[in-house]
Coordinates of C-alpha atoms in Angstrom, one line a residue:
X40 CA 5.1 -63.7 39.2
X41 CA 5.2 -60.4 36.9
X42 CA 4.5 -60.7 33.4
X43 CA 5.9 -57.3 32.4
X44 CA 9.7 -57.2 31.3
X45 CA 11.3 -53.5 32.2
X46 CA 13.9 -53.0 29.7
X47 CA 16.4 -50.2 30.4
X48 CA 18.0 -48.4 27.3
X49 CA 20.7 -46.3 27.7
X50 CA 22.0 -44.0 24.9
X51 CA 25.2 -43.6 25.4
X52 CA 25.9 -40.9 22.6
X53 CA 27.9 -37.1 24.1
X54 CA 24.9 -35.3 22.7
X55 CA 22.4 -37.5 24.8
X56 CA 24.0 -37.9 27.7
X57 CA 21.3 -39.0 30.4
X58 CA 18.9 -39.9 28.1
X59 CA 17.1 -43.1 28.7
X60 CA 13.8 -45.1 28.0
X61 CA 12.3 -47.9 29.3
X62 CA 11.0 -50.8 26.9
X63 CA 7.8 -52.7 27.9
X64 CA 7.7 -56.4 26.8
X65 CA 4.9 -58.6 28.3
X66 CA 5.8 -62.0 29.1
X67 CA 6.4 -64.9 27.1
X68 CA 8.5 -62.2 24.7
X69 CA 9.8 -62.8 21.3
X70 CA 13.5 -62.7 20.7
X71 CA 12.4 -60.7 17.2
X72 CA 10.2 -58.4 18.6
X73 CA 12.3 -57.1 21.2
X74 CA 15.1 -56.4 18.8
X75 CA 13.0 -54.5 16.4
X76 CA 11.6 -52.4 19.1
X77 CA 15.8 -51.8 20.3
X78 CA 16.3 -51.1 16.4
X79 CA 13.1 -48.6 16.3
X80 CA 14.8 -46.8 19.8
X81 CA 17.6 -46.9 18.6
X82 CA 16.0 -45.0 14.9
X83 CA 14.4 -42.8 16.9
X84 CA 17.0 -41.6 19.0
X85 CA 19.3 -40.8 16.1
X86 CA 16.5 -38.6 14.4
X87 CA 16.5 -37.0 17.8
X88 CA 20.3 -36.4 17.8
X89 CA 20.2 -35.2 13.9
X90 CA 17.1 -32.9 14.5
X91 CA 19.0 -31.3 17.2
X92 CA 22.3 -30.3 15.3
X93 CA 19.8 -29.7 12.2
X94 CA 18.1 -26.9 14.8
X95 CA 21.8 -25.3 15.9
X96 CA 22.2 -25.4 12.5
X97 CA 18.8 -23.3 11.7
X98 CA 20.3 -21.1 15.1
X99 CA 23.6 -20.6 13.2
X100 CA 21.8 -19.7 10.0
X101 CA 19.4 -17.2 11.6
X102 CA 22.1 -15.2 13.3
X103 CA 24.3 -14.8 10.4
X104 CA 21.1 -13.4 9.1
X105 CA 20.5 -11.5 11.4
X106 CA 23.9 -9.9 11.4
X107 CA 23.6 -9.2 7.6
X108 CA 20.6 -7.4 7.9
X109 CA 22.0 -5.6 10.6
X110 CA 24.5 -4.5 7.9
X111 CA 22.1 -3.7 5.2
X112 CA 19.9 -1.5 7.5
X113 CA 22.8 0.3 8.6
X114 CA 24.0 1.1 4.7
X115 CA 20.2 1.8 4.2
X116 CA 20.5 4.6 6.4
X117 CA 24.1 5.4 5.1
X118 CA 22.7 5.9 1.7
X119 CA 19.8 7.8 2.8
X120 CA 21.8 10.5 4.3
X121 CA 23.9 10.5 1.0
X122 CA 20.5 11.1 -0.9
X123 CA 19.7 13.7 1.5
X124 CA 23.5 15.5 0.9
X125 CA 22.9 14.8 -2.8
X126 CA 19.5 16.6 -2.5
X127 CA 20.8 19.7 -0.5
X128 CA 23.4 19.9 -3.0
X129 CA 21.3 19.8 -6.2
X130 CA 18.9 22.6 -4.4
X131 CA 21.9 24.5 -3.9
X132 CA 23.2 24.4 -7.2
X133 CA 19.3 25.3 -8.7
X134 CA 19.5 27.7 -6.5
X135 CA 22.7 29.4 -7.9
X136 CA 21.5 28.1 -11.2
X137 CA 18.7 30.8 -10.6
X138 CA 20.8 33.5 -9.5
X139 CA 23.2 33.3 -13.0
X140 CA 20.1 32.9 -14.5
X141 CA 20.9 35.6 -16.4
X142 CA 23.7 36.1 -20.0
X143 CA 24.0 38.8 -21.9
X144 CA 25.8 38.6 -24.9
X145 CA 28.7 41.1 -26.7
X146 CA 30.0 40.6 -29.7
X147 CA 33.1 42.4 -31.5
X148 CA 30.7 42.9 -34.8
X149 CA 27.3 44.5 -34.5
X150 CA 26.0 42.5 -37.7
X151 CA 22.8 42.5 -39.5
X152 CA 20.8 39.8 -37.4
X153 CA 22.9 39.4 -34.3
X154 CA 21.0 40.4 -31.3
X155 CA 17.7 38.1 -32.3
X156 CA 20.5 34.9 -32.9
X157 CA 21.8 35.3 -29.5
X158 CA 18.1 36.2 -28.1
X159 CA 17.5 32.6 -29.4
X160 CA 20.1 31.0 -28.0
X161 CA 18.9 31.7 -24.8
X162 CA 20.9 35.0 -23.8
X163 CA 19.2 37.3 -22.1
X164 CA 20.0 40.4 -23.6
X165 CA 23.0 41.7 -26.4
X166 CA 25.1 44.4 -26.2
X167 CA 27.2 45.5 -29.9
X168 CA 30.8 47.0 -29.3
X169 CA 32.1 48.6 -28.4
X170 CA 30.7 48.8 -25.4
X171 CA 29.2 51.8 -23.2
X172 CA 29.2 51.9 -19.9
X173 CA 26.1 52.7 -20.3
X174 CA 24.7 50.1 -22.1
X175 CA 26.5 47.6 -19.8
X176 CA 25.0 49.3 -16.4
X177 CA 21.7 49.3 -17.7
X178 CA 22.3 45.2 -18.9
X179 CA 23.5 44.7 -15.3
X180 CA 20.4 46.5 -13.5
X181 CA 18.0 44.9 -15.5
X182 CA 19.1 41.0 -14.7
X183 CA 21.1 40.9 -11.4
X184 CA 18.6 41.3 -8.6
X185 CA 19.9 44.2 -6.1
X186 CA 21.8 46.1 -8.7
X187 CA 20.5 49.6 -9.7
X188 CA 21.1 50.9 -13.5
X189 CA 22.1 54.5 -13.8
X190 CA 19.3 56.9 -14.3

């Protein structure tokens, strides 16, 4: 005669279909015994279930992540190129900054005073009216690169 009980367990849960363990009581068995080992089974094969929808869970999770960052490196590189335009276009205005670089200032009165005020202000040169042509050729040749004042 055996003395070893095989004890089939079925679970019969959608998410474990086919899933099955065997119990091993030795003989004589108690009642009490054999139910908390079906009760521990039974524990164990709901943490089972619960750890496996807690990792589709995690899967979910990490692909929504992983479209988001998707997303962000995509604006990343979006913005970059807007830095880059926003670059090109603040050299390109220095630039053009630099070539009207250059003011003079006329005035209707040639007062007392008047050409060092607007030399302080930044101009680069004053010329009084009324104005010679003169004058205004030789202002021109001396700040616009390329031009040529009259000799």
């Amino acid at each position: 005669m055996n003395d070893t009980i095989h004890i089939l367990i079925i679970d019969d849960a959608p998410q474990a279909i086919g899933r099955s363990d065997f119990l091993f009581l030795k003989k004589p068995f108690d009642p009490e015994e054999m139910r908390q080992l079906a009760r521990a089974a039974a524990t164990q094969w709901r943490l089972e279930r619960e750890n496996r929808a807690a990792l589709e869970q995690v899967a979910v999770a990490n692909e929504r992540l992983s479209e988001k960052v998707r997303a962000l490196e995509t604006a990343k590189k979006e913005i970059e190129a807007m830095h880059g335009e926003a670059r090109a276009a603040e050299k390109a205005t220095a630039d053009l900054n630099r070539q009207l670089e250059s003011a003079v200032a006329l005035t209707a009165h040639d007062a007392s005073g008047s050409r060092d005020r607007f030399l302080a202000d930044d101009m680069n040169d004053y010329i009084p009216k009324p104005v010679r042509k003169r004058d205004l050729a030789q202002a021109i040749g001396t700040h616009l690169p390329g031009s040529r004042s009259p000799a």
